[in-house]
Coordinates of C-alpha atoms and ligand atoms in Angstrom, one line a residue:
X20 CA -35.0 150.2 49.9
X21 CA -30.9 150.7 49.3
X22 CA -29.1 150.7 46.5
X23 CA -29.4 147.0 44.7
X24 CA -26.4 144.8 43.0
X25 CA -28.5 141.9 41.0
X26 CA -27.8 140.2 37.7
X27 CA -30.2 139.7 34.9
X28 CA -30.4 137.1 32.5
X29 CA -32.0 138.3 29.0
X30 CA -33.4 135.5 27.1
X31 CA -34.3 137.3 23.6
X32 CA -35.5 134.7 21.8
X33 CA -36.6 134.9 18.6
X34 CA -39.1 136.9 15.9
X35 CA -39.7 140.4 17.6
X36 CA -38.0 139.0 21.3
X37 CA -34.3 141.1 20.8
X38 CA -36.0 144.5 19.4
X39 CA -38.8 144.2 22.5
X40 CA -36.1 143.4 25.2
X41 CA -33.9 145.8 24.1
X42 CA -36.4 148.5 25.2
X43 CA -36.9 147.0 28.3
X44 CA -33.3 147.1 29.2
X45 CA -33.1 150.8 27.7
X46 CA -35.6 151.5 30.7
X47 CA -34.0 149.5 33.4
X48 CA -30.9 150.9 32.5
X49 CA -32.7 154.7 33.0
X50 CA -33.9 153.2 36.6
X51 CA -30.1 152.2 37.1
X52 CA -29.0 155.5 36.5
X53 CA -31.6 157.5 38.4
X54 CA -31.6 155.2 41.6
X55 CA -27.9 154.7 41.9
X56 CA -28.3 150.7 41.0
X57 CA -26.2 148.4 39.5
X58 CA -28.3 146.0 37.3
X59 CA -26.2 143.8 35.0
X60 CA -27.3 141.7 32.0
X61 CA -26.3 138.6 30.6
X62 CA -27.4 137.5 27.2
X63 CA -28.3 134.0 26.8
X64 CA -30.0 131.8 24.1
X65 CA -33.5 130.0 24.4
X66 CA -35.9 128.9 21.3
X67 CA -35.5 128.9 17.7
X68 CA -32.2 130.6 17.9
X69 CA -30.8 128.3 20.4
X70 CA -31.6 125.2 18.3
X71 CA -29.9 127.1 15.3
X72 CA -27.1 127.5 17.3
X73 CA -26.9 124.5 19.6
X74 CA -29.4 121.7 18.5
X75 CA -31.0 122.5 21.8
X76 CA -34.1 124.8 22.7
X77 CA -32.8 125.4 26.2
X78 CA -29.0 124.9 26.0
X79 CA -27.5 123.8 29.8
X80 CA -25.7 127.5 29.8
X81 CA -28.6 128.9 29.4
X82 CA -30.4 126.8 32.1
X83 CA -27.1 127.4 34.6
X84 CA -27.2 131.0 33.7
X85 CA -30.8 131.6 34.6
X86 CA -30.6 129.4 37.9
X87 CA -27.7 132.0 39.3
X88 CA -29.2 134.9 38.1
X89 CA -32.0 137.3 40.7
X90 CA -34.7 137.8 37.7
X91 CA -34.7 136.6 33.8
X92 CA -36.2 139.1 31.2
X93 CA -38.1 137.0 28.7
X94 CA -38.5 138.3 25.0
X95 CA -40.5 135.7 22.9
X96 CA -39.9 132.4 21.2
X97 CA -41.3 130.5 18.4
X98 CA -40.9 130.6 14.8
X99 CA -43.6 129.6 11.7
X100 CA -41.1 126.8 10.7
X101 CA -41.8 124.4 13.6
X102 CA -45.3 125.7 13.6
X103 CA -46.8 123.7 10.7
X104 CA -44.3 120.8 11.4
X105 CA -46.0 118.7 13.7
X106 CA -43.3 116.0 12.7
X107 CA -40.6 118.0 14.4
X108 CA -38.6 116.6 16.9
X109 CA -37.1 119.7 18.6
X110 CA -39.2 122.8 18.8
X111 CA -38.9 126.4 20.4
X112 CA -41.9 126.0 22.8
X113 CA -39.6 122.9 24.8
X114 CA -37.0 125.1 25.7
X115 CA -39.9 127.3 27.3
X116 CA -41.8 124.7 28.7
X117 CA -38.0 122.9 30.6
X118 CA -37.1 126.4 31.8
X119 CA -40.7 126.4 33.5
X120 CA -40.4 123.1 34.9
X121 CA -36.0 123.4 36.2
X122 CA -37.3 126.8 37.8
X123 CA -40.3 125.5 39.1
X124 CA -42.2 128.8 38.0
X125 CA -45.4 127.3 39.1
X126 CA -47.5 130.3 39.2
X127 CA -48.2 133.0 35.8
X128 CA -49.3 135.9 37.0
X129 CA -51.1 138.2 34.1
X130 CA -52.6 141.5 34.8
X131 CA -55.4 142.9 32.4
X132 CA -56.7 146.4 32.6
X133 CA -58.8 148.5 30.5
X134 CA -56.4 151.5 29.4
X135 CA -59.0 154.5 29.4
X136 CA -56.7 155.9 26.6
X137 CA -57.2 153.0 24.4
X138 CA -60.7 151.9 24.9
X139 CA -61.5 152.8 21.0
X140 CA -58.5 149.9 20.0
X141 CA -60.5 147.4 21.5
X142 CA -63.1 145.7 19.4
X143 CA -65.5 145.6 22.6
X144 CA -68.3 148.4 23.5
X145 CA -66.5 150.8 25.7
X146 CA -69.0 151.0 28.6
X147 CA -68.4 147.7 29.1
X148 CA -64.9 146.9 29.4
X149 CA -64.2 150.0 31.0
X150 CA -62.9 150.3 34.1
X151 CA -62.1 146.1 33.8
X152 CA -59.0 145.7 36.1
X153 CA -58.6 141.5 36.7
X154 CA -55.1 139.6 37.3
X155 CA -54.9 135.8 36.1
X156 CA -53.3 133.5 38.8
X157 CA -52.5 131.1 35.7
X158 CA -50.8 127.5 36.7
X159 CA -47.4 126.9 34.6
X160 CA -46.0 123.6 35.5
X161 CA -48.9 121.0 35.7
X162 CA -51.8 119.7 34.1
X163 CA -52.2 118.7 30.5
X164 CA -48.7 120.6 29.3
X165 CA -46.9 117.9 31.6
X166 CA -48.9 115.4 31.9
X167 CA -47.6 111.8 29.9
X168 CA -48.1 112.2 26.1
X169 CA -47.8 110.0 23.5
X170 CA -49.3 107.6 20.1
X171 CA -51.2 104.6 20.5
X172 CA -51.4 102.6 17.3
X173 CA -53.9 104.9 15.5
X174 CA -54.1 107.9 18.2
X175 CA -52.4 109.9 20.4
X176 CA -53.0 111.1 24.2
X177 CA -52.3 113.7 26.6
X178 CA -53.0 113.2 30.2
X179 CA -53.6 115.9 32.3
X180 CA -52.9 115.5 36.8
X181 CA -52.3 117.9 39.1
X182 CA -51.4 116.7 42.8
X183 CA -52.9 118.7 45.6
X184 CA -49.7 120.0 46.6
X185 CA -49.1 121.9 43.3
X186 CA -53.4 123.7 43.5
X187 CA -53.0 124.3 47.2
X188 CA -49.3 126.5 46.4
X189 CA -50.8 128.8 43.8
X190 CA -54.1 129.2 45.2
X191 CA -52.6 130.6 48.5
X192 CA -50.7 133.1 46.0
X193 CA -54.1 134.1 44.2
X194 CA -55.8 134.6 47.9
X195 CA -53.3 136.4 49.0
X196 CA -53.5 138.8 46.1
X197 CA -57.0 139.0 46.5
X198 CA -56.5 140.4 50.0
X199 CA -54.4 142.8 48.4
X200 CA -57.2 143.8 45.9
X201 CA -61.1 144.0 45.8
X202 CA -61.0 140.6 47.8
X203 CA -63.0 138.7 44.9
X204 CA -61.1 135.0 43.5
X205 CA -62.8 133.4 41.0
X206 CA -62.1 129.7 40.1
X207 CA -62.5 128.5 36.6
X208 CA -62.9 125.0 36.1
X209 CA -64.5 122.0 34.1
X210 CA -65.4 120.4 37.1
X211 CA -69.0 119.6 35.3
X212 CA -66.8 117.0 33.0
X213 CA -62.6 116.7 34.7
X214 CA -61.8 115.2 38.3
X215 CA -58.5 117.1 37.9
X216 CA -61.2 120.2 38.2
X217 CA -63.0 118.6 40.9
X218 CA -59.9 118.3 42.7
X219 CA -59.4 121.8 42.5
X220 CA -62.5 123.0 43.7
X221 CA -62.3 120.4 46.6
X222 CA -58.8 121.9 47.3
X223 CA -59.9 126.2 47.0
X224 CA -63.1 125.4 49.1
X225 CA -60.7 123.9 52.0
X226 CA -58.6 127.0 51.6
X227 CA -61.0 129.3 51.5
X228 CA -61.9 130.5 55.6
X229 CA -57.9 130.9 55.6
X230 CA -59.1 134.2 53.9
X231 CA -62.2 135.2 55.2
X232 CA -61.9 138.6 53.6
X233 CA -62.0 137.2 49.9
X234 CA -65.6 136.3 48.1
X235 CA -64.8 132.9 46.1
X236 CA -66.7 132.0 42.8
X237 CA -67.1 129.2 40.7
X238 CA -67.2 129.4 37.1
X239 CA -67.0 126.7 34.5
X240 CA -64.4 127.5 31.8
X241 CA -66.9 127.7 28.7
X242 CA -69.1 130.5 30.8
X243 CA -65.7 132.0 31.7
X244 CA -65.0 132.7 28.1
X245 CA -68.2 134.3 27.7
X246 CA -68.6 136.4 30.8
X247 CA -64.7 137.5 30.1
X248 CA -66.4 139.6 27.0
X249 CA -70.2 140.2 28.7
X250 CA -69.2 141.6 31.6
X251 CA -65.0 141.8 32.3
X252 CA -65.8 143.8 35.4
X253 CA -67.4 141.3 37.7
X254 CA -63.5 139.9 37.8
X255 CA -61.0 140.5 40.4
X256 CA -58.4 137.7 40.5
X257 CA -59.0 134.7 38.4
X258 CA -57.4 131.4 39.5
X259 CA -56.9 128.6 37.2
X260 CA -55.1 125.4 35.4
X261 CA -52.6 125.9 33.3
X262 CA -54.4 125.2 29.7
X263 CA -57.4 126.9 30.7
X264 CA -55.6 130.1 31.7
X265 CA -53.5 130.4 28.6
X266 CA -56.7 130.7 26.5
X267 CA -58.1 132.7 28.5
X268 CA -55.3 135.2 29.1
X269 CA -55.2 135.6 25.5
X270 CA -58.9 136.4 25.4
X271 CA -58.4 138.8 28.2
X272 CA -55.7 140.6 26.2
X273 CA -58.5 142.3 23.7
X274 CA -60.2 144.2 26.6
X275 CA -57.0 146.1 26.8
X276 CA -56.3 146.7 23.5
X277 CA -53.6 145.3 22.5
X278 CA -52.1 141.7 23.4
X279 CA -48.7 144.4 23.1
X280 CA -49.2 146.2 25.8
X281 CA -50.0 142.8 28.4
X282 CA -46.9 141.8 31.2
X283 CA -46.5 138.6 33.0
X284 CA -44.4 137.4 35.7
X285 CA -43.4 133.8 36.5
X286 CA -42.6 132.7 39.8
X287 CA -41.9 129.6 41.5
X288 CA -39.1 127.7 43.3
X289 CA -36.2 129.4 42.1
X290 CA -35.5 132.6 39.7
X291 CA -38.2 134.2 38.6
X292 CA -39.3 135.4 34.8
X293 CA -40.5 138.4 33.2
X294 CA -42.3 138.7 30.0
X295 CA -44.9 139.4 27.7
X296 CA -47.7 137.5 27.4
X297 CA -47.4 137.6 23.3
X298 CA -45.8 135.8 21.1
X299 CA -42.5 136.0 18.7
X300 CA -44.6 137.9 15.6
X301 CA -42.3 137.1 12.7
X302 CA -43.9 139.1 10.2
X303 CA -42.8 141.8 12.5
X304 CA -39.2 141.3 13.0
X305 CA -36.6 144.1 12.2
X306 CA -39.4 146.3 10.6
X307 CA -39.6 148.4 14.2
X308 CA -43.3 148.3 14.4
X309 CA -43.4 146.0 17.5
X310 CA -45.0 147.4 20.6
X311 CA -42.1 147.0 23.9
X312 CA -44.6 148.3 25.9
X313 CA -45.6 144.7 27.3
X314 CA -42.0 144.4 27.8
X315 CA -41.6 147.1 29.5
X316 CA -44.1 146.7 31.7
X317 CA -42.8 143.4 32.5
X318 CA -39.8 144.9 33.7
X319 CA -41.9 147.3 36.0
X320 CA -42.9 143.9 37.4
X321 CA -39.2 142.5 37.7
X322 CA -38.9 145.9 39.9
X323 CA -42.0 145.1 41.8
X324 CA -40.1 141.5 42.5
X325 CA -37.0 143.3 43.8
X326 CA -39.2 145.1 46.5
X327 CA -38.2 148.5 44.0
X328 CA -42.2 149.8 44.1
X329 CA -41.2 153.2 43.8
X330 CA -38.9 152.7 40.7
X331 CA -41.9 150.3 38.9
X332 CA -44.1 153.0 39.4
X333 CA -42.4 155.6 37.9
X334 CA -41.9 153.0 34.6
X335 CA -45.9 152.5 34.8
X336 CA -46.1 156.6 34.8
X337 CA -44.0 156.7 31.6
X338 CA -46.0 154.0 30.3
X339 CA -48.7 156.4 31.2
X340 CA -47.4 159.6 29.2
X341 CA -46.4 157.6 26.3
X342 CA -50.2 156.7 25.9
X343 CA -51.3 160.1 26.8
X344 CA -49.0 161.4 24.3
X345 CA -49.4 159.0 21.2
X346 CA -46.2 158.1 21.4
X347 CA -47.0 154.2 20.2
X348 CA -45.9 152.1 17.6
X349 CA -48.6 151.8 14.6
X350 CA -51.4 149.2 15.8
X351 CA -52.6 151.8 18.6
X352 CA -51.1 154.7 16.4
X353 CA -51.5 154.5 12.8
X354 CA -51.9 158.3 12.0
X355 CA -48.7 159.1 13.4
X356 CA -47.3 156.0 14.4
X357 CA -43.3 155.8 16.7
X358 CA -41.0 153.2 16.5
X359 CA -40.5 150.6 18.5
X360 CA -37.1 152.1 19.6
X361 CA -38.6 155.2 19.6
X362 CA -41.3 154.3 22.2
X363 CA -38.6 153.0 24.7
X364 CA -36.1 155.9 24.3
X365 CA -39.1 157.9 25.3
X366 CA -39.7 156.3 28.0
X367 CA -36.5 155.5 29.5
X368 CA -36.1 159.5 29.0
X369 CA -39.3 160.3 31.2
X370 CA -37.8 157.6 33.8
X371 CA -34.3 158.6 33.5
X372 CA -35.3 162.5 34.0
X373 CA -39.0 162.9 35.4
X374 CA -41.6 165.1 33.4
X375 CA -39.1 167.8 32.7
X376 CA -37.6 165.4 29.9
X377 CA -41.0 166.0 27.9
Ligands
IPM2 C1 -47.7 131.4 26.7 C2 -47.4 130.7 25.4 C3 -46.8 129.4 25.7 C4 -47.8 128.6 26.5 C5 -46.3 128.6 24.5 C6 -45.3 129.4 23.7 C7 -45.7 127.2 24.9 O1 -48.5 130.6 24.6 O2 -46.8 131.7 27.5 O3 -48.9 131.7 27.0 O4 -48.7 127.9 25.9 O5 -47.7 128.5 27.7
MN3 MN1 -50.3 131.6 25.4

């Protein structure tokens, strides 16, 4: 791979979004450097901040910016004062929800592994989440989150469709990672109780023989979110709806540890998205005490997208050292715990410089 020219749009956010990005820009700046690369970043608004500054959630800059850009970095968005104002007419989470939709990012891709380091943060018996290595193949731009929603006279409704064209797209993306993997898809559905869930096991199980490497399984969602904590190893790559997988993904998050060390990646139709799969933690803002290493592992991924493997893995190896060396901000640290800036400047270091930086 030459040397690369792309631009990045950074969309902050809100809550602990600018102090997480940050780090992650610290650390592509460090691959930059080392690899001869120019990356260039653009700062653009989206969520809370954007409707403080605009009146919109997703301002049309913003929107233009992030349709000419090669990758956006995603920070967080959401704050507690649309949260328990179900009257509002404007929230964060629609400026999240458009961008997914303009871009097309049809397909969430959330890897969970058991860090062998951290096994004593999670709540879980060791012996059995360790060695748990799954990746969710999560839907983003169907099903109940776009379906029509509305009030009746004395209710409300939200429907959920999906169209074969939208399963038959991701699935081939979950097999395909499969291949790449221990070969094993599961599908979790409700198809005891949806036809949207019928549909989709009607549309994997015509799929299917296209991969004839790749075991498929079926799992209702309610056993899902029981075997996810039984027995996490028995997954590979889990392929599902879009509400189903958010839940799930969250549940996932506490066999590694901590929901702040957990990357995504969002990709679709046109630019795709980078970010960590938690939220904008307000009560953590400014005090340096939120974890970038989710960020910054979603920036590996953004490497990973630009065909720059050898680069990711070198930010997954300071990742690595940082664990191995305590170098973590308080909820996986508390005896001797670093700051958020602290934990990126260490690793962009290790990146920037190899081992001998340590
Ligand atoms: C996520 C988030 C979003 C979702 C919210 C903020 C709309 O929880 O990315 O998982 O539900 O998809
Ligand atoms: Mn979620």
């Amino acid at each position: 791979m030459g040397v690369l020219d792309k631009k990045i749009t950074v969309l902050a956010g809100d809550g602990i979004g600018p102090e997480v990005c940050n780090e992650a820009i610290k650390v592509l700046k460090a691959v930059a450097e080392r690899w001869g690369h120019t990356f260039t970043f653009d700062n653009q608004l989206m969520g809370a901040c954007a409707i403080d500054a605009t009146g919109n959630p997703l301002p049309d800059e913003t929107l233009t910016a992030c349709i000419n850009a090669d990758a956006i970095l995603l920070g967080a968005i959401g704050d507690p004062k649309y949260d328990n104002d179900p009257s509002a007419k404007v929230r964060p989470e629609q400026g999240l929800l458009k961008l997914r939709k303009s871009l097309g990012l049809f397909a969430n891709i959330r890897p969970v592994t058991a860090y062998p380091l951290l096994l004593e943060h999670s709540p879980l018996k060791n012996e059995r989440i360790s060695g748990a290595d799954m990746l969710f193949y999560r839907e983003l731009t169907g099903g109940i989150y776009f379906g029509e929603k509305g009030r009746t006279a004395d209710g409300a409704y939200d429907h959920c469709t999906y169209t074969r064209a939208e399963i038959e797209r991701i699935t081939h993306l979950a097999f395909q990672s499969a291949t790449t993997r221990r070969n094993k898809l599961m599908l979790v559905d409700k198809a005891n109780v949806l036809e949207t869930s019928r549909l989709w096991r009607e549309v994997v199980k015509e799929i299917a023989p296209q991969y004839s490497s790749v075991t498929v399984d079926y799992l209702f969602v309610d056993n899902a979110a029981m075997q996810l904590i039984l027995n996490p190893k028995q997954f590979d790559v889990i392929l599902t709806e879009n509400m189903f997988g958010d839940i799930l993904s969250d549940e996932a998050s506490v066999i590694a540890g901590s929901l702040g060390l957990l990357p995504s990646a969002s990709v679709g139709e046109k630019t795709a998205v980078f970010e960590p799969i938690h939220g904008s933690f307000p009560q953590a803002a400014g005090k340096g005490i939120a974890n970038p290493i989710a960020t910054i592992l979603s920036a590996a991924m953004l490497l990973e997208h630009f065909g720059l493997n050898e680069e990711a893995n070198v930010v997954k190896e300071a990742v690595q050292k940082a664990l191995e060396q305590g170098v973590l901000t308080p909820e996986l640290n508390a005896k001797n715990p670093s700051t958020t800036e602290q934990v990126g400047s260490f690793i962009s270091r290790f990146v920037k410089e190899g081992v001998e930086a340590l």
